[in-house]
Coordinates of C-alpha atoms in Angstrom, one line a residue:
X1 CA 8.5 38.9 18.8
X2 CA 4.8 37.9 18.7
X3 CA 4.5 38.8 15.0
X4 CA 7.5 36.5 14.3
X5 CA 6.0 33.7 16.3
X6 CA 2.6 34.2 14.5
X7 CA 4.4 34.1 11.1
X8 CA 6.2 30.9 12.0
X9 CA 3.0 29.4 13.3
X10 CA 1.1 30.0 10.1
X11 CA 4.2 29.4 7.9
X12 CA 4.6 26.0 9.5
X13 CA 1.0 25.1 8.8
X14 CA 1.2 26.2 5.2
X15 CA 4.4 24.2 4.6
X16 CA 2.8 21.1 6.3
X17 CA -0.3 21.4 4.0
X18 CA 2.0 21.3 0.9
X19 CA 4.4 18.6 2.1
X20 CA 2.5 16.2 4.3
X21 CA -1.2 16.1 3.5
X22 CA -1.4 15.6 -0.2
X23 CA -2.1 11.9 0.0
X24 CA -4.9 12.0 2.6
X25 CA -6.1 15.3 1.1
X26 CA -6.9 13.6 -2.3
X27 CA -8.9 10.8 -0.7
X28 CA -12.3 12.6 -1.1
X29 CA -11.9 12.3 -4.9
X30 CA -12.5 8.5 -4.8
X31 CA -13.4 7.3 -1.3
X32 CA -17.2 7.7 -1.2
X33 CA -17.4 6.9 -4.9
X34 CA -15.8 3.5 -4.3
X35 CA -17.8 2.8 -1.1
X36 CA -21.2 3.5 -2.8
X37 CA -20.2 1.5 -5.9
X38 CA -20.8 -1.6 -3.6
X39 CA -23.3 -0.2 -1.1
X40 CA -26.8 1.2 -1.9
X41 CA -27.0 4.9 -1.1
X42 CA -30.0 4.6 1.3
X43 CA -30.4 7.3 4.0
X44 CA -29.4 4.8 6.7
X45 CA -26.3 3.6 4.7
X46 CA -25.2 7.2 3.9
X47 CA -25.4 8.2 7.5
X48 CA -23.6 5.0 8.6
X49 CA -20.7 5.4 6.2
X50 CA -20.3 9.1 7.1
X51 CA -20.2 8.1 10.7
X52 CA -17.5 5.4 10.0
X53 CA -15.5 8.0 8.0
X54 CA -15.5 10.4 10.9
X55 CA -14.4 7.8 13.5
X56 CA -11.9 6.2 11.2
X57 CA -10.1 9.5 10.7
X58 CA -10.4 10.3 14.4
X59 CA -9.1 7.0 15.8
X60 CA -6.6 5.9 13.1
X61 CA -5.2 9.3 12.1
X62 CA -5.7 11.7 15.0
X63 CA -5.3 9.3 17.9
X64 CA -2.8 6.7 16.4
X65 CA -0.6 9.1 14.5
X66 CA -1.1 12.7 15.6
X67 CA -1.3 12.0 19.4
X68 CA 0.5 8.7 20.0
X69 CA 3.0 8.0 17.3
X70 CA 4.2 11.6 17.1
X71 CA 5.1 11.5 20.8
X72 CA 7.7 8.9 19.9
X73 CA 10.3 10.8 17.8
X74 CA 14.1 10.8 17.9
X75 CA 15.5 14.3 17.5
X76 CA 12.3 15.3 15.6
X77 CA 12.5 12.2 13.2
X78 CA 9.6 9.7 12.8
X79 CA 8.7 6.6 11.0
X80 CA 9.0 2.8 11.5
X81 CA 12.8 2.7 11.2
X82 CA 12.9 5.3 14.0
X83 CA 10.5 3.1 16.1
X84 CA 12.9 0.2 15.5
X85 CA 15.9 2.3 16.7
X86 CA 13.9 3.2 19.9
X87 CA 13.1 -0.5 20.5
X88 CA 16.7 -1.5 20.0
X89 CA 17.7 1.0 22.7
X90 CA 15.0 -0.2 25.1
X91 CA 15.3 -3.9 24.7
X92 CA 19.0 -4.4 23.8
X93 CA 18.7 -8.1 23.0
X94 CA 16.4 -11.1 22.9
X95 CA 13.5 -12.3 20.7
X96 CA 11.5 -9.1 21.2
X97 CA 14.3 -7.3 19.3
X98 CA 14.3 -9.8 16.4
X99 CA 10.5 -9.5 16.2
X100 CA 10.6 -5.7 16.2
X101 CA 13.2 -5.9 13.4
X102 CA 10.9 -8.2 11.4
X103 CA 7.9 -5.9 11.9
X104 CA 9.8 -2.7 10.9
X105 CA 11.1 -4.4 7.7
X106 CA 7.6 -5.5 6.9
X107 CA 6.1 -2.1 7.7
X108 CA 8.7 -0.2 5.6
X109 CA 8.2 -2.7 2.7
X110 CA 4.4 -2.2 2.8
X111 CA 4.9 1.6 2.8
X112 CA 7.2 1.4 -0.2
X113 CA 4.7 -0.8 -2.0
X114 CA 2.0 1.7 -1.2
X115 CA 4.2 4.4 -2.8
X116 CA 3.4 2.8 -6.1
X117 CA -0.4 2.6 -5.8
X118 CA -0.9 6.1 -4.2
X119 CA 0.3 8.2 -7.2
X120 CA -1.5 5.9 -9.6
X121 CA -4.9 6.1 -7.9
X122 CA -4.6 9.8 -7.0
X123 CA -3.7 11.1 -10.5
X124 CA -6.0 8.6 -12.3
X125 CA -9.0 9.5 -10.2
X126 CA -8.5 13.3 -10.8
X127 CA -8.0 12.8 -14.6
X128 CA -11.3 10.9 -14.7
X129 CA -13.0 14.2 -13.8
X130 CA -12.5 15.2 -17.4
X131 CA -15.6 13.0 -18.2
X132 CA -17.8 15.7 -16.5
X133 CA -16.8 18.4 -19.0
X134 CA -19.4 18.9 -21.7
X135 CA -18.2 17.3 -24.9
X136 CA -15.7 15.0 -23.2
X137 CA -18.2 12.6 -21.7
X138 CA -17.4 9.9 -24.3
X139 CA -13.6 10.0 -23.8
X140 CA -12.3 6.4 -23.8
X141 CA -10.7 5.1 -20.6
X142 CA -7.5 4.3 -22.5
X143 CA -7.1 8.1 -23.3
X144 CA -7.6 9.0 -19.6
X145 CA -5.0 6.4 -18.6
X146 CA -2.6 7.8 -21.2
X147 CA -3.1 11.4 -19.8
X148 CA -2.6 10.2 -16.2
X149 CA 0.6 8.3 -17.3
X150 CA 1.9 11.3 -19.1
X151 CA 1.5 13.5 -15.9
X152 CA 3.2 10.8 -13.8
X153 CA 6.1 10.4 -16.3
X154 CA 6.6 14.2 -16.3
X155 CA 6.6 14.2 -12.5
X156 CA 9.3 11.5 -12.3
X157 CA 11.5 13.2 -14.9
X158 CA 11.7 16.5 -13.0
X159 CA 12.8 14.7 -9.7
X160 CA 16.6 14.8 -10.6
X161 CA 16.5 18.6 -10.8
X162 CA 15.2 18.8 -7.2
X163 CA 11.8 20.2 -6.0
X164 CA 13.4 22.8 -3.8
X165 CA 12.4 25.7 -6.0
X166 CA 8.8 24.7 -6.5
X167 CA 7.9 23.4 -3.0
X168 CA 7.2 27.0 -2.0
X169 CA 4.0 27.0 -4.2
X170 CA 2.8 23.6 -2.9
X171 CA 1.4 25.1 0.4
X172 CA -0.6 27.9 -1.2
X173 CA -2.1 25.5 -3.8
X174 CA -3.1 23.0 -1.1
X175 CA -4.6 25.9 0.9
X176 CA -6.8 26.7 -2.1
X177 CA -7.6 23.0 -2.6
X178 CA -8.6 22.3 1.0
X179 CA -10.5 25.6 1.0
X180 CA -12.4 24.5 -2.1
X181 CA -13.2 21.1 -0.4
X182 CA -14.5 22.9 2.7
X183 CA -16.6 25.5 0.9
X184 CA -18.1 23.0 -1.6
X185 CA -19.0 20.7 1.3
X186 CA -20.5 23.5 3.3
X187 CA -22.7 24.7 0.3
X188 CA -24.0 21.1 -0.1
X189 CA -24.5 20.6 3.7
X190 CA -26.5 23.9 4.0
X191 CA -29.3 22.3 1.9
X192 CA -29.4 19.3 4.3
X193 CA -28.1 20.6 7.6
X194 CA -29.3 17.5 9.6
X195 CA -26.6 15.4 7.9
X196 CA -24.1 16.9 10.5
X197 CA -25.7 14.5 13.0
X198 CA -23.9 11.6 11.1
X199 CA -21.0 11.7 13.6
X200 CA -23.3 10.0 16.1
X201 CA -21.8 6.4 16.6
X202 CA -25.4 5.0 16.7
X203 CA -25.5 5.4 12.8
X204 CA -22.4 3.1 12.5
X205 CA -24.0 0.5 14.8
X206 CA -27.2 0.6 12.8
X207 CA -25.2 0.2 9.6
X208 CA -23.5 -3.0 10.8
X209 CA -26.8 -4.3 12.2
X210 CA -28.6 -3.8 8.8
X211 CA -25.7 -4.9 6.5
X212 CA -24.1 -7.7 8.6
X213 CA -21.0 -9.3 7.1
X214 CA -21.3 -7.1 4.0
X215 CA -21.0 -4.0 6.3
X216 CA -17.8 -5.4 7.8
X217 CA -16.2 -5.8 4.3
X218 CA -17.2 -2.2 3.4
X219 CA -14.6 -1.2 6.0
X220 CA -11.9 -2.1 3.4
X221 CA -13.2 0.8 1.3
X222 CA -13.9 3.2 4.2
X223 CA -10.2 3.0 5.2
X224 CA -9.4 4.9 2.0
X225 CA -10.4 8.1 3.8
X226 CA -7.3 7.6 6.1
X227 CA -4.7 6.6 3.5
X228 CA -1.8 9.0 3.9
X229 CA -2.4 9.3 7.6
X230 CA 1.0 7.5 8.2
X231 CA 2.7 10.5 6.5
X232 CA 2.0 12.6 9.6
X233 CA 4.6 10.5 11.5
X234 CA 6.9 9.5 8.6
X235 CA 7.4 13.2 7.5
X236 CA 7.8 14.6 11.1
X237 CA 11.6 15.1 10.5
X238 CA 10.9 17.6 7.6
X239 CA 8.9 20.1 9.6
X240 CA 8.6 19.1 13.3
X241 CA 5.7 17.8 15.3
X242 CA 3.7 21.0 16.1
X243 CA 3.1 22.4 12.5
X244 CA 1.9 19.0 11.3
X245 CA -0.5 18.5 14.1
X246 CA -1.9 22.1 13.8
X247 CA -2.3 21.7 10.1
X248 CA -4.0 18.3 10.6
X249 CA -6.9 19.9 12.5
X250 CA -7.5 22.3 9.5
X251 CA -7.3 19.3 7.1
X252 CA -9.6 17.2 9.2
X253 CA -12.3 19.9 9.2
X254 CA -12.0 20.5 5.4
X255 CA -12.1 16.8 4.6
X256 CA -15.0 15.9 6.8
X257 CA -17.0 18.9 5.7
X258 CA -16.5 17.7 2.1
X259 CA -17.5 14.1 3.0
X260 CA -20.7 15.5 4.6
X261 CA -21.4 17.5 1.5
X262 CA -20.9 14.5 -0.8
X263 CA -23.3 12.5 1.5
X264 CA -25.9 15.3 1.2
X265 CA -25.4 15.4 -2.6
X266 CA -25.8 11.6 -2.8
X267 CA -29.1 11.7 -0.9
X268 CA -30.4 14.1 -3.5
X269 CA -28.7 12.4 -6.5
X270 CA -28.5 8.6 -5.7
X271 CA -27.4 7.8 -9.3
X272 CA -24.1 9.9 -9.1
X273 CA -21.2 7.9 -10.3
X274 CA -18.3 10.2 -9.3
X275 CA -19.7 11.9 -6.2
X276 CA -17.2 14.8 -5.7
X277 CA -17.1 15.9 -9.4
X278 CA -20.8 15.4 -9.8
X279 CA -21.4 17.6 -6.7
X280 CA -19.1 20.4 -8.0
X281 CA -20.6 20.3 -11.4
X282 CA -24.1 20.6 -9.8
X283 CA -23.0 23.6 -7.7
X284 CA -21.4 25.6 -10.5
X285 CA -20.6 24.4 -14.0
X286 CA -18.5 27.6 -14.5
X287 CA -16.1 26.7 -11.6
X288 CA -15.9 23.0 -12.5
X289 CA -12.9 23.2 -14.9
X290 CA -10.8 25.5 -12.4
X291 CA -11.7 23.0 -9.6
X292 CA -10.6 20.0 -11.8
X293 CA -7.3 21.7 -12.7
X294 CA -6.8 22.4 -8.9
X295 CA -7.6 18.8 -8.1
X296 CA -5.0 17.5 -10.7
X297 CA -2.4 19.8 -9.2
X298 CA -3.3 18.5 -5.7
X299 CA -2.8 14.9 -6.9
X300 CA 0.6 15.9 -8.4
X301 CA 1.6 17.4 -5.1
X302 CA 0.4 14.3 -3.2
X303 CA 2.4 12.1 -5.6
X304 CA 5.5 14.3 -5.1
X305 CA 5.3 14.0 -1.3
X306 CA 5.0 10.2 -1.7
X307 CA 8.1 10.1 -4.0
X308 CA 10.1 12.3 -1.5
X309 CA 8.9 10.0 1.3
X310 CA 10.1 6.9 -0.5
X311 CA 13.5 8.5 -1.1
X312 CA 13.7 9.4 2.6
X313 CA 12.8 5.8 3.7
X314 CA 15.4 4.3 1.3
X315 CA 18.1 6.7 2.5
X316 CA 17.3 5.7 6.2
X317 CA 17.5 2.1 5.1
X318 CA 20.9 2.6 3.4
X319 CA 22.5 4.4 6.3
X320 CA 21.2 1.9 8.9
X321 CA 22.6 -0.9 6.7
X322 CA 19.2 -2.4 6.1
X323 CA 19.4 -1.8 2.3
X324 CA 22.1 -1.9 -0.4
X325 CA 23.9 1.3 -1.3
X326 CA 22.3 3.3 -4.1
X327 CA 23.7 6.4 -5.8
X328 CA 22.3 9.4 -3.9
X329 CA 22.2 13.0 -5.2
X330 CA 21.6 16.0 -3.0
X331 CA 19.3 18.4 -4.8
X332 CA 19.3 21.2 -2.3
X333 CA 22.2 23.3 -0.9
X334 CA 20.3 24.0 2.4
X335 CA 17.9 21.2 3.0
X336 CA 19.4 17.7 3.8
X337 CA 16.0 16.0 3.3
X338 CA 16.0 17.0 -0.4
X339 CA 17.6 13.9 -2.0
X340 CA 17.3 12.1 -5.3
X341 CA 17.9 8.3 -5.8
X342 CA 17.9 7.6 -9.5
X343 CA 17.5 3.8 -9.3
X344 CA 14.5 4.2 -6.9
X345 CA 13.0 7.0 -9.0
X346 CA 12.9 5.0 -12.3
X347 CA 11.8 1.8 -10.7
X348 CA 8.9 3.6 -9.0
X349 CA 8.0 5.3 -12.3
X350 CA 7.8 2.0 -14.2
X351 CA 5.8 0.4 -11.4
X352 CA 3.3 3.4 -11.3
X353 CA 2.8 3.4 -15.1
X354 CA 2.4 -0.4 -15.1
X355 CA -0.2 -0.2 -12.3
X356 CA -2.2 2.5 -14.2
X357 CA -2.4 0.5 -17.4
X358 CA -3.0 -2.8 -15.5
X359 CA -6.0 -1.5 -13.5
X360 CA -7.3 1.1 -16.0
X361 CA -9.8 2.7 -13.6
X362 CA -9.3 4.3 -10.2
X363 CA -12.2 2.2 -8.9
X364 CA -10.3 -1.0 -9.9
X365 CA -7.2 0.4 -8.2
X366 CA -9.1 1.0 -5.0
X367 CA -9.5 -2.8 -4.8
X368 CA -5.7 -3.1 -4.5
X369 CA -5.5 -0.2 -2.1
X370 CA -6.0 -0.5 1.7
X371 CA -4.3 -3.8 2.5
X372 CA -0.8 -2.3 2.6
X373 CA -2.0 0.8 4.5
X374 CA -4.0 -1.1 7.2
X375 CA -1.1 -3.6 7.5
X376 CA 1.3 -0.7 8.1
X377 CA -1.0 0.9 10.7
X378 CA -1.3 -2.4 12.6
X379 CA 2.5 -2.8 12.6
X380 CA 3.0 0.8 13.9
X381 CA 0.5 0.1 16.7
X382 CA 2.2 -3.2 17.8
X383 CA 5.6 -1.4 17.9
X384 CA 4.1 1.4 19.9
X385 CA 2.8 -1.1 22.5
X386 CA 6.4 -2.5 22.8
X387 CA 7.8 1.0 23.3
X388 CA 5.2 2.3 25.8
X389 CA 5.5 -0.9 27.8
X390 CA 9.1 0.0 28.6
X391 CA 8.6 3.7 29.4
X392 CA 7.0 5.7 32.2
X393 CA 3.9 6.1 30.0
X394 CA 2.6 2.6 30.5
X395 CA -0.9 4.0 30.8
X396 CA -0.9 4.5 27.0
X397 CA -0.5 0.7 26.4
X398 CA -4.3 -0.2 26.8
X399 CA -5.2 2.8 24.6
X400 CA -2.7 1.7 21.8
X401 CA -3.9 -1.9 22.3
X402 CA -7.5 -0.9 21.6
X403 CA -6.4 1.0 18.5
X404 CA -4.4 -2.0 17.4
X405 CA -7.5 -4.2 17.6
X406 CA -9.4 -1.7 15.4
X407 CA -6.4 -1.7 13.0
X408 CA -6.6 -5.5 12.8
X409 CA -10.4 -5.3 12.1
X410 CA -9.7 -3.0 9.2
X411 CA -6.8 -5.1 8.0
X412 CA -8.8 -8.3 8.0
X413 CA -11.7 -6.6 6.2
X414 CA -9.3 -6.1 3.2
X415 CA -8.6 -9.9 2.8
X416 CA -11.4 -10.4 0.2
X417 CA -9.7 -7.7 -1.9
X418 CA -6.8 -10.0 -2.4
X419 CA -8.2 -11.8 -5.4
X420 CA -9.4 -8.4 -6.9
X421 CA -5.9 -6.9 -7.1
X422 CA -4.7 -6.5 -3.5
X423 CA -2.2 -9.2 -4.3
X424 CA -0.3 -6.5 -6.2
X425 CA 0.3 -4.5 -3.0
X426 CA 1.8 -7.7 -1.5
X427 CA 3.9 -8.3 -4.7
X428 CA 5.1 -4.7 -4.6
X429 CA 6.0 -4.9 -0.9
X430 CA 7.7 -8.2 -1.3
X431 CA 10.4 -6.7 -3.5
X432 CA 11.9 -4.4 -0.8
X433 CA 11.2 -7.0 1.9
X434 CA 13.2 -9.7 0.1
X435 CA 15.9 -7.2 -0.7
X436 CA 16.2 -6.2 3.0
X437 CA 16.2 -9.8 4.2
X438 CA 18.8 -11.0 1.7
X439 CA 21.0 -7.9 2.2
X440 CA 21.1 -8.0 6.0
X441 CA 21.6 -11.7 6.2
X442 CA 24.1 -11.7 3.4
X443 CA 26.2 -8.9 5.0
X444 CA 26.4 -10.9 8.3
X445 CA 27.4 -14.2 6.5
X446 CA 29.9 -12.4 4.3
X447 CA 31.6 -10.8 7.4
X448 CA 31.9 -14.2 9.0
X449 CA 33.1 -15.8 5.8
X450 CA 35.8 -13.2 5.4
X451 CA 37.4 -14.1 8.7
X452 CA 39.0 -10.8 9.7
X453 CA 42.3 -10.7 11.6
X454 CA 42.5 -9.5 15.2
X455 CA 44.3 -6.1 15.5
X456 CA 47.1 -7.5 17.8
X457 CA 48.0 -10.3 15.4
X458 CA 48.0 -7.9 12.5
X459 CA 50.2 -5.4 14.3
X460 CA 53.0 -8.0 14.8
X461 CA 53.4 -8.6 11.0
X462 CA 52.8 -4.9 10.2
X463 CA 55.5 -3.6 12.5
X464 CA 58.1 -6.0 11.1
X465 CA 57.4 -4.9 7.5
X466 CA 57.2 -1.2 8.3
X467 CA 60.6 -1.4 10.1
X468 CA 62.3 -2.5 6.9
X469 CA 61.9 1.2 5.8
X470 CA 60.9 0.3 2.2
X471 CA 57.6 2.3 2.6
X472 CA 56.0 4.3 -0.1
X473 CA 55.9 8.1 0.4
X474 CA 52.6 9.7 1.1
X475 CA 49.3 8.8 2.9
X476 CA 47.0 5.8 2.1
X477 CA 43.5 5.3 3.3
X478 CA 41.9 1.9 4.2
X479 CA 38.3 1.5 5.1
X480 CA 37.4 -0.8 8.0
X481 CA 34.3 -1.6 10.2
X482 CA 36.0 -1.2 13.5
X483 CA 39.5 -1.0 14.9
X484 CA 39.5 -4.4 16.8
X485 CA 39.4 -6.5 13.6
X486 CA 41.3 -5.9 10.2
X487 CA 39.5 -7.1 7.0
X488 CA 41.3 -9.6 4.7
X489 CA 41.9 -7.0 1.9
X490 CA 44.2 -5.0 4.2
X491 CA 46.0 -8.1 5.2
X492 CA 46.5 -9.1 1.5
X493 CA 47.6 -5.5 0.7
X494 CA 50.0 -4.8 3.5
X495 CA 51.2 -8.2 4.8
X496 CA 51.2 -10.3 1.7
X497 CA 52.0 -7.7 -1.0
X498 CA 54.1 -5.4 1.3
X499 CA 52.2 -2.3 0.1
X500 CA 52.8 0.0 3.1
X501 CA 52.8 3.8 2.9
X502 CA 54.7 6.1 5.3
X503 CA 51.3 7.1 6.7
X504 CA 48.4 4.5 6.8
X505 CA 45.0 5.7 8.0
X506 CA 42.3 3.2 8.9
X507 CA 38.9 4.8 8.5
X508 CA 35.7 3.7 10.1
X509 CA 32.3 5.2 9.4
X510 CA 29.8 4.5 12.2
X511 CA 26.2 5.4 11.8
X512 CA 24.6 6.2 15.1
X513 CA 20.9 5.5 16.1
X514 CA 20.3 9.3 16.2
X515 CA 19.1 11.1 13.0
X516 CA 21.8 13.8 13.0
X517 CA 25.2 14.6 14.6
X518 CA 28.7 14.3 13.2
X519 CA 31.8 13.6 15.5
X520 CA 35.3 12.8 14.2
X521 CA 37.9 11.0 16.4
X522 CA 41.5 10.8 15.3
X523 CA 43.9 8.3 17.0
X524 CA 47.4 8.7 15.7
X525 CA 49.3 6.0 17.7
X526 CA 47.7 2.7 16.7
X527 CA 51.1 1.6 15.4
X528 CA 54.2 3.0 13.7
X529 CA 52.8 5.0 10.8
X530 CA 49.4 3.6 11.5
X531 CA 46.4 5.9 12.4
X532 CA 42.7 5.4 13.1
X533 CA 40.1 7.9 12.0
X534 CA 36.5 7.3 13.0
X535 CA 33.5 9.3 11.9
X536 CA 30.3 8.8 14.0
X537 CA 27.4 10.3 12.1
X538 CA 23.6 10.2 12.4
X539 CA 21.7 8.0 9.9
X540 CA 20.2 11.1 8.1
X541 CA 23.6 12.9 8.0
X542 CA 25.2 13.7 4.7
X543 CA 28.9 13.0 4.8
X544 CA 31.8 14.7 3.0
X545 CA 34.6 12.3 4.1
X546 CA 37.5 14.1 2.2
X547 CA 36.6 17.5 3.8
X548 CA 36.7 16.0 7.3
X549 CA 40.0 14.3 6.6
X550 CA 41.5 17.6 5.4
X551 CA 40.3 19.3 8.6
X552 CA 42.4 16.8 10.5
X553 CA 45.5 17.2 8.3
X554 CA 45.1 14.1 6.2
X555 CA 45.7 14.5 2.5
X556 CA 45.5 11.0 0.9
X557 CA 47.5 9.9 -2.1
X558 CA 45.6 6.6 -2.6
X559 CA 42.4 5.0 -1.2
X560 CA 42.2 1.2 -0.9
X561 CA 38.9 -0.6 -0.5
X562 CA 37.9 -4.3 -0.5
X563 CA 36.0 -6.0 -3.3
X564 CA 34.5 -9.4 -2.6
X565 CA 34.4 -12.1 -5.3
X566 CA 31.7 -14.4 -3.9
X567 CA 31.8 -18.1 -4.8
X568 CA 28.6 -19.8 -4.0
X569 CA 26.0 -22.4 -5.1
X570 CA 23.4 -21.1 -2.7
X571 CA 20.6 -19.3 -4.7
X572 CA 20.0 -16.8 -1.9
X573 CA 23.7 -15.8 -1.7
X574 CA 23.8 -15.7 -5.6
X575 CA 21.0 -13.1 -5.3
X576 CA 23.1 -11.3 -2.6
X577 CA 26.1 -11.3 -5.0
X578 CA 24.0 -9.9 -7.8
X579 CA 22.7 -7.1 -5.6
X580 CA 26.3 -6.3 -4.6
X581 CA 27.3 -6.2 -8.3
X582 CA 24.5 -4.0 -9.6
X583 CA 24.6 -1.4 -6.7
X584 CA 27.4 1.0 -5.9
X585 CA 30.1 0.0 -3.5
X586 CA 31.0 2.0 -0.4
X587 CA 33.5 4.3 -2.1
X588 CA 31.1 5.0 -5.0
X589 CA 28.3 5.8 -2.6
X590 CA 30.5 8.3 -0.7
X591 CA 31.7 9.9 -4.0
X592 CA 35.4 9.5 -3.3
X593 CA 37.7 10.6 -6.1
X594 CA 38.0 7.8 -8.7
X595 CA 41.6 8.7 -9.7
X596 CA 42.8 7.7 -6.2
X597 CA 40.8 4.5 -5.8
X598 CA 42.4 1.0 -5.7
X599 CA 40.1 -2.0 -5.3
X600 CA 41.6 -5.1 -3.7
X601 CA 39.7 -8.3 -4.6
X602 CA 39.2 -11.1 -2.1
X603 CA 37.6 -14.4 -3.1
X604 CA 35.1 -15.6 -0.6
X605 CA 33.2 -18.9 -0.4
X606 CA 29.7 -18.6 1.1

C-alpha cells in the first residue's frame, strides 16, 4: 500500500514537471539576460534583482496561485472560466456578476494572446544558444529565426496526431532539465557562497533607493521569472492540486538556485550577453552542446503545454457558450483533456511565426512580454477577492488584496513597454476578446429576434395536425434550448409545412457549471407522439449524442436543425453573421450523421 502511494506521489510530480512547468521552467534562459541589458551589473544591482526574483516567485506564484487560487477549484478544475462559474453561483445576479464576466473574458483573452508570445520567446531564446558553439558565433539572426520557426512549425504539425504517446517522455526530460539548472547554479554559487544572502528584502529596498523610477520600470523585466505561474491553476484539472504544488517546490528550488548561479557568474563576468549559456560554457565546454539540446527540448515541451492549454481554454469557452463552435477532435481514447482544435492550431502557428520574424530577437520579444501576464494575474486576484468575500474564508481577503496591489504595481511597470512591442500582446488578446463579446451579445439578440413560441400555444396547433393521422413513419429529432419555448424552425417545419413524424423527439443539451457529469432525462408524454430528451453535461464533458439516444430506445430517421439567415445593416451583427458562417453549426460540432441532417432556414432581421 505504502509503495503504491509513494509511486503515485513521485509519478504525479514527474507528470506535473512535464505538463505544467515548461513555461516558467524556461524563464531562466532569458530573464536575467533581459534585465541586465537595461541595468548595470553592479554588486548592489545583482543582489537587488536576485532578491526581487525570489520574492516575485514567492508572492505571485507560490502565494497567489499555489496557495490561494488552487484552493478555489471545481471538481479539480481551475482557471479564470472556473472562477467565473464560482462567482455566478455565489452572486446570482447584479452588477458584480456582469463585472466578473467582463474580467473573466479579459483574463482569458490575455492568456490566449500570451499563448502566442510564449512559444516564440522560449524557442527563439534557446536557439540563440547556438551562438556559443565554436564556429557558429557569426550565425546571422535571420538563420536563427528560421531554425526557431522550423521547430515551431513541426510542433504545430504534429498536434493533430495527438501528444498522448509522447507525453510520457516529457516528465523525464524536464527532470533532467531542472536537475541541470540546479546543478549548474550550485556549481556557480559554490564559488561565491555569500550570494545566497540575496533573498534578504533589504537588497530590494536598496535597489529601489539607488535606481529610483528606473528600478520601478525594471519590474516589467523581473516579472519574466514568473511567466507561466498561471499554468499551476489553469492546468489543475489535468493532474489535480497536490502533484502540481509538490512539483512546484522542486521547480522553485531548481529555478532560484540557477538564478543565484547566474548572478554569481555575472559578478565575475560583467560583460556576459547571454548569462545562462555563458555560465554553462564557462563551466564545461564539453557539456555545453548536450545542455543546449536539452534546453531546446524543454522549450518545445513548454510550447506544447501552452498549445494544449489554449485548446483547453477554447473548449471551455465553447461549452460555456462564450465562444463560437469549432471543430474539435479527440486525440486520446482514455484522456478527455487530449483534444485538437484545427482552426485554433493553425491560427496560433501563423501568429507565432509572424511574431518570431517581426521581433527577430528574444530580447526584443521580451519587450512585448509581461503586460498580458501581469494583467491576467491582476484579474485573477480581483476575482479571488470577490469569491473569498462571499465564503467562510473572509480572512483571506486582505491577503489577496495585498497581492492584488503588488500585481497592479507590476502591471503598471509594463506600460512603458507598450511602444516597444507590448501593443502586440494587446492586439493578440483583442481578437479573442472581440470574438467573445460579439458572440455572446449576438446569441442573445438572435434569440430575442427569433421570437420563439410558447410550448402551450405550439401544442394546440401540433395536436390538431397530428390527429389528422398523415404522419411520416419513423422518428425525427429536433434540437431546442429548453422545453418551455419552441424555436421558429420547428414551427415552420411542423405547423406551416405539416412535416410531423410518428415519433418527434425534442432534444436539449444543457451544459452545467460543473466540469464533468452526464445525466439524461427522457420525458415521453409532452404531447401525442411528442417527447423531450434532455442531456445535462459538464462543460468539459465529451458527448456522444447518438449513443445516449440509442440507450433510451431512440433510433432517429432524420435530424432537423435550424439555420438562421441574418439580415442586418449593423456592422457588429454582420461580424456575428460572418462568425456563424465560417464556424461549424451545432450538428457539425457534435458530429451527427450528415446523411440524416435536414437544415431548416429561418430569415431573421437584427
